[in-house]
CSV table of C-alpha atoms and ligand atoms in Angstrom, one decimal:
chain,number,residue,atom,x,y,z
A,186,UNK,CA,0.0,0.0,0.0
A,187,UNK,CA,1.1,3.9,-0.4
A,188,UNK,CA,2.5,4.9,2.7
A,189,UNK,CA,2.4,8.7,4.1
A,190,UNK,CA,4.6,9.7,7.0
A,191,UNK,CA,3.1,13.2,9.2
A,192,UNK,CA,6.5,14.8,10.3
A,193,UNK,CA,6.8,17.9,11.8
A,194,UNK,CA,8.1,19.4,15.6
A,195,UNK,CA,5.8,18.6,18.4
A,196,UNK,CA,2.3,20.4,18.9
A,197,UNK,CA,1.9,20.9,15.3
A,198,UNK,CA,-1.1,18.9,15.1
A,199,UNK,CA,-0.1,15.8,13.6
A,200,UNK,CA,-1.6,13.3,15.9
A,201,UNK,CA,-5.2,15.3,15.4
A,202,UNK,CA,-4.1,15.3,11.6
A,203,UNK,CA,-3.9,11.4,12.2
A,204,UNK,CA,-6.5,10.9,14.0
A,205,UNK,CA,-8.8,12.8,11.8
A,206,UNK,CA,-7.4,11.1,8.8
A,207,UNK,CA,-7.8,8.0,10.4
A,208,UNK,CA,-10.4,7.9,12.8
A,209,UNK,CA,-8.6,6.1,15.1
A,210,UNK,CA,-7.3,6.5,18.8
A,211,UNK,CA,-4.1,7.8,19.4
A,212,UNK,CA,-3.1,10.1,22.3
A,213,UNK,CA,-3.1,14.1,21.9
A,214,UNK,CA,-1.8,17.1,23.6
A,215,UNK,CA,0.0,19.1,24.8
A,216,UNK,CA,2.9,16.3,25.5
A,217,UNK,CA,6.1,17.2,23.4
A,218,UNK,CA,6.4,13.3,22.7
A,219,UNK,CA,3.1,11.9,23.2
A,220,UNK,CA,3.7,9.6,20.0
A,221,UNK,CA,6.5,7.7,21.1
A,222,UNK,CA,6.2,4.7,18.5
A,223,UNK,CA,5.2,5.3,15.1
A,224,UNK,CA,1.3,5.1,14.8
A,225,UNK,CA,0.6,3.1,11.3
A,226,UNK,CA,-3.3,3.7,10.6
A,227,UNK,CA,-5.3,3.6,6.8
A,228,UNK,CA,-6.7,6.7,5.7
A,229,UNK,CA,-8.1,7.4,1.8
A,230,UNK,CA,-7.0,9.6,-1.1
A,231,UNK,CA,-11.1,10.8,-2.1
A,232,UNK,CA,-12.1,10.3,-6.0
A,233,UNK,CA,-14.5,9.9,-8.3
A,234,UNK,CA,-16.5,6.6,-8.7
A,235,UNK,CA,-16.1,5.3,-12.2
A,236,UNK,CA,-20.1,3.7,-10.8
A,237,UNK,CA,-20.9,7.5,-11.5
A,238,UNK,CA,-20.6,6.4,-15.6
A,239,UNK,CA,-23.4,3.7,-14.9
A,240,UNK,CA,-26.9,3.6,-13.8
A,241,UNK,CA,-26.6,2.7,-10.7
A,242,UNK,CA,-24.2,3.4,-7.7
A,243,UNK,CA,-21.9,0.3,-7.0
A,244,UNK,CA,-21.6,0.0,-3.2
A,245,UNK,CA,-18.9,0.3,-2.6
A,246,UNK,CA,-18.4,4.5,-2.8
A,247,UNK,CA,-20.1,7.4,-1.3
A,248,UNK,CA,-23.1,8.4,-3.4
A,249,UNK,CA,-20.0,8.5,-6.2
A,250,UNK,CA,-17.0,9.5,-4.2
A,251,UNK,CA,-14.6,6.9,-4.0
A,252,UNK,CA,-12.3,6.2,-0.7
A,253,UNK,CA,-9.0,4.4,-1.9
A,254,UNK,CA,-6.9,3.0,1.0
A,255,UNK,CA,-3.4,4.6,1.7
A,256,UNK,CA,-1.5,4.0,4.6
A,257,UNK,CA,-0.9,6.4,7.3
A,258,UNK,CA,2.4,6.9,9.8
A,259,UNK,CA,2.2,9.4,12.8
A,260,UNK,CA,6.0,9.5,13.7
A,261,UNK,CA,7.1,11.4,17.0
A,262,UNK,CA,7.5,14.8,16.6
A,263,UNK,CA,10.6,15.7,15.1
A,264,UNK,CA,13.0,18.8,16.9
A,265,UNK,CA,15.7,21.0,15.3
A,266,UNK,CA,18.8,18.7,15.5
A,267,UNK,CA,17.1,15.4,15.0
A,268,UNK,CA,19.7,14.5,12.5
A,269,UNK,CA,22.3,14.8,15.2
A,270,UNK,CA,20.3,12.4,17.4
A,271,UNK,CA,18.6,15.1,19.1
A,272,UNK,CA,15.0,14.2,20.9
A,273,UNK,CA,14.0,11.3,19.3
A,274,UNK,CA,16.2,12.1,16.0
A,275,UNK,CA,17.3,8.9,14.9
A,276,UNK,CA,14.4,6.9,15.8
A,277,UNK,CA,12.1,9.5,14.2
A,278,UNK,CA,14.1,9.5,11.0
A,279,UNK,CA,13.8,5.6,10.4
A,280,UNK,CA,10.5,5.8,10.7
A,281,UNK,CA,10.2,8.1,7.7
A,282,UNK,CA,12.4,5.6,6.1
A,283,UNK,CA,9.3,3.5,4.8
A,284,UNK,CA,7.1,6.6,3.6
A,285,UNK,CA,6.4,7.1,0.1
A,286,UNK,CA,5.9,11.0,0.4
A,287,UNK,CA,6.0,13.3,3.7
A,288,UNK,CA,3.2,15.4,5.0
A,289,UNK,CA,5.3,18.3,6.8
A,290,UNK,CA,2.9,19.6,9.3
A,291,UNK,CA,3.8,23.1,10.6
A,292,UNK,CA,1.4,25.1,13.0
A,293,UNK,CA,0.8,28.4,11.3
A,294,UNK,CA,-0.9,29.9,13.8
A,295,UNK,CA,3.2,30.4,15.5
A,296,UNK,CA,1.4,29.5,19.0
A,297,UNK,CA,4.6,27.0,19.7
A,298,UNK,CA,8.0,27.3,19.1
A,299,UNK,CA,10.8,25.7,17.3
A,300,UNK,CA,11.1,23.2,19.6
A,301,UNK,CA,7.6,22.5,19.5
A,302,UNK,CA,6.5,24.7,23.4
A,303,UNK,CA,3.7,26.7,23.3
A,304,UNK,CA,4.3,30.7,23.4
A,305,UNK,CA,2.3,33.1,23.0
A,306,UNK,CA,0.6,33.7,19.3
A,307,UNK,CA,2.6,35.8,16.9
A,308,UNK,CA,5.7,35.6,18.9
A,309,UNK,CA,6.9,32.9,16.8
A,310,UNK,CA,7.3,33.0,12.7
A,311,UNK,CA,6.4,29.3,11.4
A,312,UNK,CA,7.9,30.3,8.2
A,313,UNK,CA,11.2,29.8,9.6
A,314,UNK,CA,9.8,25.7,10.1
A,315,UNK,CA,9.0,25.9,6.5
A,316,UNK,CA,11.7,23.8,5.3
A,317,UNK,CA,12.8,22.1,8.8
A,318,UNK,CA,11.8,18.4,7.8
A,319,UNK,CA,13.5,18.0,4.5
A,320,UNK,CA,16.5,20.0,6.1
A,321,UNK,CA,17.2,17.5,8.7
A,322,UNK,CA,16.0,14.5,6.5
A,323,UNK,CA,18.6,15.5,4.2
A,324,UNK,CA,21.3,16.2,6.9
A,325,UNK,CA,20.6,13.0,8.4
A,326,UNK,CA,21.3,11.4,5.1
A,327,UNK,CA,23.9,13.2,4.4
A,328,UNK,CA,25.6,11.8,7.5
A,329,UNK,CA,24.4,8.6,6.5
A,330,UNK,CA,26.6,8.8,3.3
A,331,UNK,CA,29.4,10.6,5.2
A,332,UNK,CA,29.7,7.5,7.8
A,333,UNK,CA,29.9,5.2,4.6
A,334,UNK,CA,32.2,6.6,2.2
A,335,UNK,CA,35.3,5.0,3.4
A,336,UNK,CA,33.7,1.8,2.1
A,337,UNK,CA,32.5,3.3,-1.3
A,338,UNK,CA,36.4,4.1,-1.4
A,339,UNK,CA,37.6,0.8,-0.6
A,340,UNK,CA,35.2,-1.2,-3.2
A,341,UNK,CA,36.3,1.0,-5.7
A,342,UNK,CA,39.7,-0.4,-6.1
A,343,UNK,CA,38.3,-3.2,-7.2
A,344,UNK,CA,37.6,-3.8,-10.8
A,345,UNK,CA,34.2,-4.7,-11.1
A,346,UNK,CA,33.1,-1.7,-8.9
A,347,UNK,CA,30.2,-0.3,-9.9
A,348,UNK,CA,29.3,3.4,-8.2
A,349,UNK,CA,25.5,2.5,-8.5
A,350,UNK,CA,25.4,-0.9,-7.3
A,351,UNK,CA,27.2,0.8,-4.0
A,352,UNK,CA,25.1,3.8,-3.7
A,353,UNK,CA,22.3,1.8,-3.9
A,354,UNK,CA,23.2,-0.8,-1.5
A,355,UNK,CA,23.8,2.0,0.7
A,356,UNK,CA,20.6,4.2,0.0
A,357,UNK,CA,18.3,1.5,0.0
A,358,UNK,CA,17.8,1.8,4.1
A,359,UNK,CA,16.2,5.4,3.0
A,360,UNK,CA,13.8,4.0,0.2
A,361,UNK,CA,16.1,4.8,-2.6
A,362,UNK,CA,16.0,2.6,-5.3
A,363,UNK,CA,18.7,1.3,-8.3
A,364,UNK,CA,16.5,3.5,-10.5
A,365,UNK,CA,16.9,6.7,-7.9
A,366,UNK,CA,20.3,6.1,-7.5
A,367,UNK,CA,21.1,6.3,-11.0
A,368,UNK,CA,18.7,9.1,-12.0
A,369,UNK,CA,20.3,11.1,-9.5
A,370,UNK,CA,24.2,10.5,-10.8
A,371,UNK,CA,22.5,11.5,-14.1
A,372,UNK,CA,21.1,14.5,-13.3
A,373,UNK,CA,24.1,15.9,-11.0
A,374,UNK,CA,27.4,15.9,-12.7
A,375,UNK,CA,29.9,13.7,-10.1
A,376,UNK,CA,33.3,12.8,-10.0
A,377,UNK,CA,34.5,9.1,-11.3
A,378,UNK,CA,36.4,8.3,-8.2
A,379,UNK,CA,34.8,8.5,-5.4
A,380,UNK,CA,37.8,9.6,-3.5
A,381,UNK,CA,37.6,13.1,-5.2
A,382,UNK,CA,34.4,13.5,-4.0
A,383,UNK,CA,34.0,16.7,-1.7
A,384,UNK,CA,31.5,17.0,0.9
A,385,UNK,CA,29.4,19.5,-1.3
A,386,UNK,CA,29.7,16.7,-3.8
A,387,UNK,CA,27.8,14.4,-0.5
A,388,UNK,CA,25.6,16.9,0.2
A,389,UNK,CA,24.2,17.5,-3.1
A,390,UNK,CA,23.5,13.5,-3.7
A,391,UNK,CA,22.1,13.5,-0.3
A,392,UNK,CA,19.1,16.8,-1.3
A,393,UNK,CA,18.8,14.7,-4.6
A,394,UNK,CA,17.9,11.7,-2.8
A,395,UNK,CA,15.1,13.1,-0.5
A,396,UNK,CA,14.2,14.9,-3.6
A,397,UNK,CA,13.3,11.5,-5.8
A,398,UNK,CA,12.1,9.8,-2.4
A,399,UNK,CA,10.6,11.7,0.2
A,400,UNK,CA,8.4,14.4,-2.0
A,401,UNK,CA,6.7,17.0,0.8
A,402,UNK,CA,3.7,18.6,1.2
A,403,UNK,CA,3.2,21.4,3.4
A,404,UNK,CA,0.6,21.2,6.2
A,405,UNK,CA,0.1,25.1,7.1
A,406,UNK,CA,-2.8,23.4,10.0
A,407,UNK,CA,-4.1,25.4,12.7
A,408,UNK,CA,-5.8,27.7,9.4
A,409,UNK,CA,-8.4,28.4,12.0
A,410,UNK,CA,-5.9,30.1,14.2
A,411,UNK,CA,-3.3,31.3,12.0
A,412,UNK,CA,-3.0,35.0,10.9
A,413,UNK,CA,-4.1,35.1,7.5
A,414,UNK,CA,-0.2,36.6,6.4
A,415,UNK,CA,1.1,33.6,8.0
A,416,UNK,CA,-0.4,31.5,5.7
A,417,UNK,CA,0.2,33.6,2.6
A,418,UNK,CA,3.9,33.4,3.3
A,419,UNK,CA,4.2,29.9,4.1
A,420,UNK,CA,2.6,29.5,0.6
A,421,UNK,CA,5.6,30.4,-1.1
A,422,UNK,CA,7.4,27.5,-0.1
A,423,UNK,CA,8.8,25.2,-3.2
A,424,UNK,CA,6.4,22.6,-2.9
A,425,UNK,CA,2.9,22.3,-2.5
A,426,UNK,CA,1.3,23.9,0.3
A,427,UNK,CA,-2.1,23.2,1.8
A,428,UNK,CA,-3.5,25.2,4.7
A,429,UNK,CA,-5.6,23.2,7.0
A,430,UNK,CA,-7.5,22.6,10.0
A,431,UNK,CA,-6.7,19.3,11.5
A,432,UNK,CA,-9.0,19.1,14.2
A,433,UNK,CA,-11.2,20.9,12.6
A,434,UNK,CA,-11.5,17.4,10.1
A,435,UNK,CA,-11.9,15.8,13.7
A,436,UNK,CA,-14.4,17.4,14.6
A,437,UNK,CA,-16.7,17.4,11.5
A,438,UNK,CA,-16.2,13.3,11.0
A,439,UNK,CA,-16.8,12.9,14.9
A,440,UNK,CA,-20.2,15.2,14.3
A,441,UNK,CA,-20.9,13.6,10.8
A,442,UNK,CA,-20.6,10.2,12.8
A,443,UNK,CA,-22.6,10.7,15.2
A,444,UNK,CA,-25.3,12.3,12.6
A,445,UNK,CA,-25.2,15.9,13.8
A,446,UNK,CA,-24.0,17.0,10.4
A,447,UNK,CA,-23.7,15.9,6.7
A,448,UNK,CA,-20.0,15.9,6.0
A,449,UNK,CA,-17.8,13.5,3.6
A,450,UNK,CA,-13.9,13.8,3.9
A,451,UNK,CA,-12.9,16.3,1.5
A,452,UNK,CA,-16.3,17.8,0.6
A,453,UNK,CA,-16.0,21.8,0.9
A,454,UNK,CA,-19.0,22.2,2.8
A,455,UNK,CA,-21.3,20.6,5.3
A,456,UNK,CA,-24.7,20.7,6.2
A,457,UNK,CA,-26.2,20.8,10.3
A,458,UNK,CA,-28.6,17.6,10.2
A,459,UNK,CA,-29.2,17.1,13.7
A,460,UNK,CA,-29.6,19.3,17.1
A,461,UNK,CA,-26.3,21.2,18.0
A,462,UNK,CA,-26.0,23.5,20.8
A,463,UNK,CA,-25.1,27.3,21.1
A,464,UNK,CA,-21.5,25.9,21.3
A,465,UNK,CA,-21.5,23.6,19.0
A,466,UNK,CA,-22.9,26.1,16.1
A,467,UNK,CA,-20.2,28.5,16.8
A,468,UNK,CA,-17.8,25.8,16.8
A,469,UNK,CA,-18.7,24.6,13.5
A,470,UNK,CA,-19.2,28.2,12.2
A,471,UNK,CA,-15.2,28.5,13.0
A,472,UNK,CA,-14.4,25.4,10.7
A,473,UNK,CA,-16.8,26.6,8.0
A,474,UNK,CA,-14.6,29.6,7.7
A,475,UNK,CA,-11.9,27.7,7.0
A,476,UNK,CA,-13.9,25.1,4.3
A,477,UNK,CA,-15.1,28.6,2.8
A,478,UNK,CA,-11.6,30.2,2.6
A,479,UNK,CA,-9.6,27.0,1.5
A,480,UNK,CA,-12.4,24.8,-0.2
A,481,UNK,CA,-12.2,21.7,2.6
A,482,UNK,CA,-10.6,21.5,6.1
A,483,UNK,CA,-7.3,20.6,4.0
A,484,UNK,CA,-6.8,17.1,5.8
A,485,UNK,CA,-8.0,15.7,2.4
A,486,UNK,CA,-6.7,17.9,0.2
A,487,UNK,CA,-3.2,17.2,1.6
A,488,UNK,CA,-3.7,13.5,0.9
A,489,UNK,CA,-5.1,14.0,-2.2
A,490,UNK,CA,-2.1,16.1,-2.8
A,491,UNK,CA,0.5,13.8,-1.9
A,492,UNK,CA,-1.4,11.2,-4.1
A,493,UNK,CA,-2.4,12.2,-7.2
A,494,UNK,CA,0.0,15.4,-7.5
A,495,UNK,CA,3.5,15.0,-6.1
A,496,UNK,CA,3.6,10.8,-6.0
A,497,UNK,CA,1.5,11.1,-9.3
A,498,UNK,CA,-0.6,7.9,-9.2
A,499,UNK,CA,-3.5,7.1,-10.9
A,500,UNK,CA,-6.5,4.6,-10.1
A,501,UNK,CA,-7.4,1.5,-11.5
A,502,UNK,CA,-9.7,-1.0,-10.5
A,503,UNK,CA,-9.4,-4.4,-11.9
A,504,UNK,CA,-12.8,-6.4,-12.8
A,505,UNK,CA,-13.7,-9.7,-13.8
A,506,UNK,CA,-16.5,-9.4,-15.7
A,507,UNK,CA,-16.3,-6.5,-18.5
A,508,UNK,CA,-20.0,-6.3,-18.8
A,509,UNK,CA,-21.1,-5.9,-15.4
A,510,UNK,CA,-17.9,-4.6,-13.6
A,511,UNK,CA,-17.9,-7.5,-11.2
A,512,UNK,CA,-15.7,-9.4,-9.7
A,513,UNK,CA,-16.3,-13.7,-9.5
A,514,UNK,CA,-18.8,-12.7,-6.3
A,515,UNK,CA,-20.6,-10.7,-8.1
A,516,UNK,CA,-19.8,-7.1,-6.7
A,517,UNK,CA,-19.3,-4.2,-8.4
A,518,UNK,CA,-15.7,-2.2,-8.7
A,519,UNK,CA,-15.0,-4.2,-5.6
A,520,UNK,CA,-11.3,-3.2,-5.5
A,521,UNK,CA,-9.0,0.2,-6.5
A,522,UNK,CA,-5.2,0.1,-6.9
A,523,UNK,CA,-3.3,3.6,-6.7
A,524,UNK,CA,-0.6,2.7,-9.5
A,525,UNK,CA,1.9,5.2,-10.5
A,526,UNK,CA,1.0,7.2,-14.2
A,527,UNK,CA,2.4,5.6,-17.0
A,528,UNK,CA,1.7,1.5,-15.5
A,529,UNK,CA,0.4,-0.6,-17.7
A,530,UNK,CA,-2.4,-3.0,-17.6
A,531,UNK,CA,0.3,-5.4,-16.8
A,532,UNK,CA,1.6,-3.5,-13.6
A,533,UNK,CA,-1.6,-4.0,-12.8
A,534,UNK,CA,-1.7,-7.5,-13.3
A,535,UNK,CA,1.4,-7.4,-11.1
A,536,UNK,CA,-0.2,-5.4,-8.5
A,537,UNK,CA,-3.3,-7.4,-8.2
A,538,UNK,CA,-1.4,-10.8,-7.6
A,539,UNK,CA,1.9,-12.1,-9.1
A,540,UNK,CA,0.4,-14.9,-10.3
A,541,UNK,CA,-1.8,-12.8,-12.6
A,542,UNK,CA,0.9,-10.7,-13.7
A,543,UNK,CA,2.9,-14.0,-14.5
A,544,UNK,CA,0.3,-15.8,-16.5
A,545,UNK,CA,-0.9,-12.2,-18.2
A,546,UNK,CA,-2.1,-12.5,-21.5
A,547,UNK,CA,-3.9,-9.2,-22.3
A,548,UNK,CA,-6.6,-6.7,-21.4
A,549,UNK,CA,-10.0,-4.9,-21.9
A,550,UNK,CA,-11.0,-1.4,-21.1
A,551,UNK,CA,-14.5,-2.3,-19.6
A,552,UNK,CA,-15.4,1.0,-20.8
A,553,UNK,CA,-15.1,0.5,-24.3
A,554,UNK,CA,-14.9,-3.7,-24.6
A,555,UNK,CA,-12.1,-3.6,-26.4
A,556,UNK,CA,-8.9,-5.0,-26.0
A,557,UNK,CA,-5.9,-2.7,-25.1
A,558,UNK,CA,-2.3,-2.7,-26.2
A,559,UNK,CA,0.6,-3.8,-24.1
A,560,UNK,CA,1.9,-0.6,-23.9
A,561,UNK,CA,-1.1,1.4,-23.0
A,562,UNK,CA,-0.9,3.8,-20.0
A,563,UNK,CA,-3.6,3.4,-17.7
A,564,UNK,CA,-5.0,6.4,-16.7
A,565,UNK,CA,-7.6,7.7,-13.6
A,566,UNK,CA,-10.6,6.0,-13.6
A,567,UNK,CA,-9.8,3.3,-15.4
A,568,UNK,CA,-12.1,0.2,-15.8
A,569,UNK,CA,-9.9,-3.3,-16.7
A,570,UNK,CA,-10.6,-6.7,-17.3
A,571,UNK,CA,-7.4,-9.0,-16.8
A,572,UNK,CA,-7.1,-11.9,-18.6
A,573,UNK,CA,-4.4,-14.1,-17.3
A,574,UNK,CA,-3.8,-17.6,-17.4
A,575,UNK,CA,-4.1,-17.9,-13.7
A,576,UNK,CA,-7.5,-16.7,-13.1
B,683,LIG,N1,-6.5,25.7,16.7
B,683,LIG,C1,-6.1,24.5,16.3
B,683,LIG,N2,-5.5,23.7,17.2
B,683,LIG,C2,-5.1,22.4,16.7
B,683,LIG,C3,-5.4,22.0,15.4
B,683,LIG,N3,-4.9,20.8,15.2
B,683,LIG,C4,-4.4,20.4,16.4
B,683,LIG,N4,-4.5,21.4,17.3
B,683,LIG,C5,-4.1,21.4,18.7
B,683,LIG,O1,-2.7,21.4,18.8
B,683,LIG,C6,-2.2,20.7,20.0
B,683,LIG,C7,-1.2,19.6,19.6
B,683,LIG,O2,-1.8,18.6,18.7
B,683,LIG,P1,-1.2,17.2,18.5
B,683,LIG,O3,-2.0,16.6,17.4
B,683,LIG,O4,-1.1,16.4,19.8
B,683,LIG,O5,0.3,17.6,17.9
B,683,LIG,P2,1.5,16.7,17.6
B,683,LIG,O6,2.5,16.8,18.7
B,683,LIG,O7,2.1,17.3,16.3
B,683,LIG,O8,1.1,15.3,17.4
B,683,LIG,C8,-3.5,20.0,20.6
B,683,LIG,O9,-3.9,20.9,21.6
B,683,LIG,C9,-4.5,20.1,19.4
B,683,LIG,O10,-5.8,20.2,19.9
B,683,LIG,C10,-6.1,23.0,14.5
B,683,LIG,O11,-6.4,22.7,13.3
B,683,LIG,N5,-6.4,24.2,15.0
B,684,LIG,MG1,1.7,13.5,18.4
């Protein structure tokens, strides 16, 4: 499954985040590491049905919006120096190691400090925490690759050393793959022997690195709180920036749960269905603010970023029967796959069970019946009929 790691200092939120996302119990407040072990939980990236395209609604969305399962991670809160081992550092680091893109959560309200304390609101620029997590990420790394030169050094004396076969072996730990490894000595122009490397030449394969495997999005949460010119400036970071109300999300999905109000994940309004009290309306009039100033409490959106943005996937859900969208039991679009763009209806194969991708023999869109090429590049929505010798 995709995985999605919340990293940011403590008190930004990301447990709420999490929870919200999740719907799950974790511990919040005001603890600076109240998340000591990583929290792994299933949220959704939100999109449209392909049941919408047919008579009648398959069951297995929301009136149309369609849930796809991506994994979760709520590491402990990371604090300036992490790299170095500081708070939790190291620990916090690994845990990133198995994320597939980062949602950076800063508090842009500025009501805690760099190290994560409250202060007083305003006193503190979050702007500064803009680009804190890739920063240490990539001085960790960095490190990383400084502790294990001596050995790139020493296997390069023999003659069938390979620079990216011992890159890779020692990247991998951080999620980088063969393909990362050499798509980074591509793109950045490095000395043959790694003896003449300089520690800007380190450095440079370590930002790379992060780059190819640890995309960002920005979390600006606490949008509710947050100075409006807060917000504008952390939205000129280099990446994508969402502004967001974490427990905001909590709060609707708790109230949509318990029937109070009509909310779905994502949606960019809501609707008061049941009784709510004097309290309760101004709480929720506080959180439609920030739907009508952002178009959604941003918990989604920042998913839905990370997804179908900066990681680029697309989804595809695999069917048995071509006619009625079925699998063998009989129900409709029972399953979606997130698969990057450009996979082909035998990645999907693949992804569905190895077996089927083994035995593959071709395809049909179930939209139009007809079979597809080899080469074709599946693209959102996607309806496909597998045929395979194993099924
Ligand atoms: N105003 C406001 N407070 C929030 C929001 N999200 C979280 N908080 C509060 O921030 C504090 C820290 O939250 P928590 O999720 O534990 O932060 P973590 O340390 O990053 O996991 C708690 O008191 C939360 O209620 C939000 O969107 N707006
Ligand atoms: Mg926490």
């Amino acid at each position: 499954m995709l995985s999605l790691a919340l990293a940011g200092k403590p008190n930004a939120g990301k447990s709420t985040f999490y929870k919200a996302a999740t719907m799950a119990d974790v511990d919040v407040g005001n603890y600076p590491f109240t998340t000591i072990d990583p929290n792994r939980g299933v949220t959704h990236a939100r999109t449209r049905c392909p049941c919408l395209d047919r008579e009648e609604r398959c069951g297995n969305c929301e009136d149309g919006v369609r849930y796809v399962p991506v994994e979760l991670l709520d590491v402990a809160g990371l604090v300036p120096g992490a790299h170095e081992g500081r708070g939790l550092g190291n620990q916090f680091l690994d845990a990133l190691t198995d994320a597939d893109a980062i949602l950076a959560v800063v508090d842009a309200a500025g009501a805690t400090d760099a190290k994560g304390e409250p202060v007083e609101v305003g006193t503190y620029d979050p702007v500064e925490e803009a680009d804190f997590v890739e920063a240490e990420l990539e001085q960790w790394l960095a490190g990383i690759i400084e502790r294990n030169w001596e050995s790139v050094v020493r296997k390069s004396r023999s003659p069938d050393f390979d620079i990216d076969e011992a890159l890779t072996e020692m990247l991998t730990g951080f999620g980088a793959t063969e393909y990362d490894v050499a798509a980074s000595l591509r793109a950045l122009d490095y000395p043959e022997d790694p003896q003449q490397w300089t520690d800007e030449d380190r450095e440079r394969l370590a930002t790379d690195i992060r780059e190819r495997t640890k995309p960002i999005v920005l979390v600006a949460n606490k949008a509710d709180a947050a100075p409006p010119e807060n917000l504008e400036r952390l939205s000129e970071a280099e990446k994508p920036v969402i502004p967001a109300t974490a427990d905001g999300e909590q709060a609707l999905r708790t109230a949509a749960e318990g029937g109070v109000v009509e909310y779905l994940p994502g949606d960019d309004d809501f609707r008061i269905a049941g009784d709510v009290s004097d309290a309760q309306r101004q709480g929720l009039d506080t959180i439609r603010e920030v739907l009508d100033a952002h178009g959604g409490t941003g918990v989604q959106q920042a998913i839905n970023t990370a997804v179908y943005d900066v990681l680029d996937m697309v989804t595809v859900y695999p069917v048995q029967s071509e006619s009625k969208w079925t699998d063998g039991t009989g129900e409709v679009l029972p399953d979606a796959f997130l698969l990057p763009r450009g996979s082909t209806p035998k990645d999907l194969a693949y992804a569905v069970h190895s077996d089927i991708g083994e035995g593959y023999l071709h395809a049909v869109d179930a939209r139009s019946k007809r079979r597809i090429a080899e080469d074709y590049q599946l693209e959102e929505g996607d309806v496909i009929k597998i045929v395979s010798t194993a099924n």
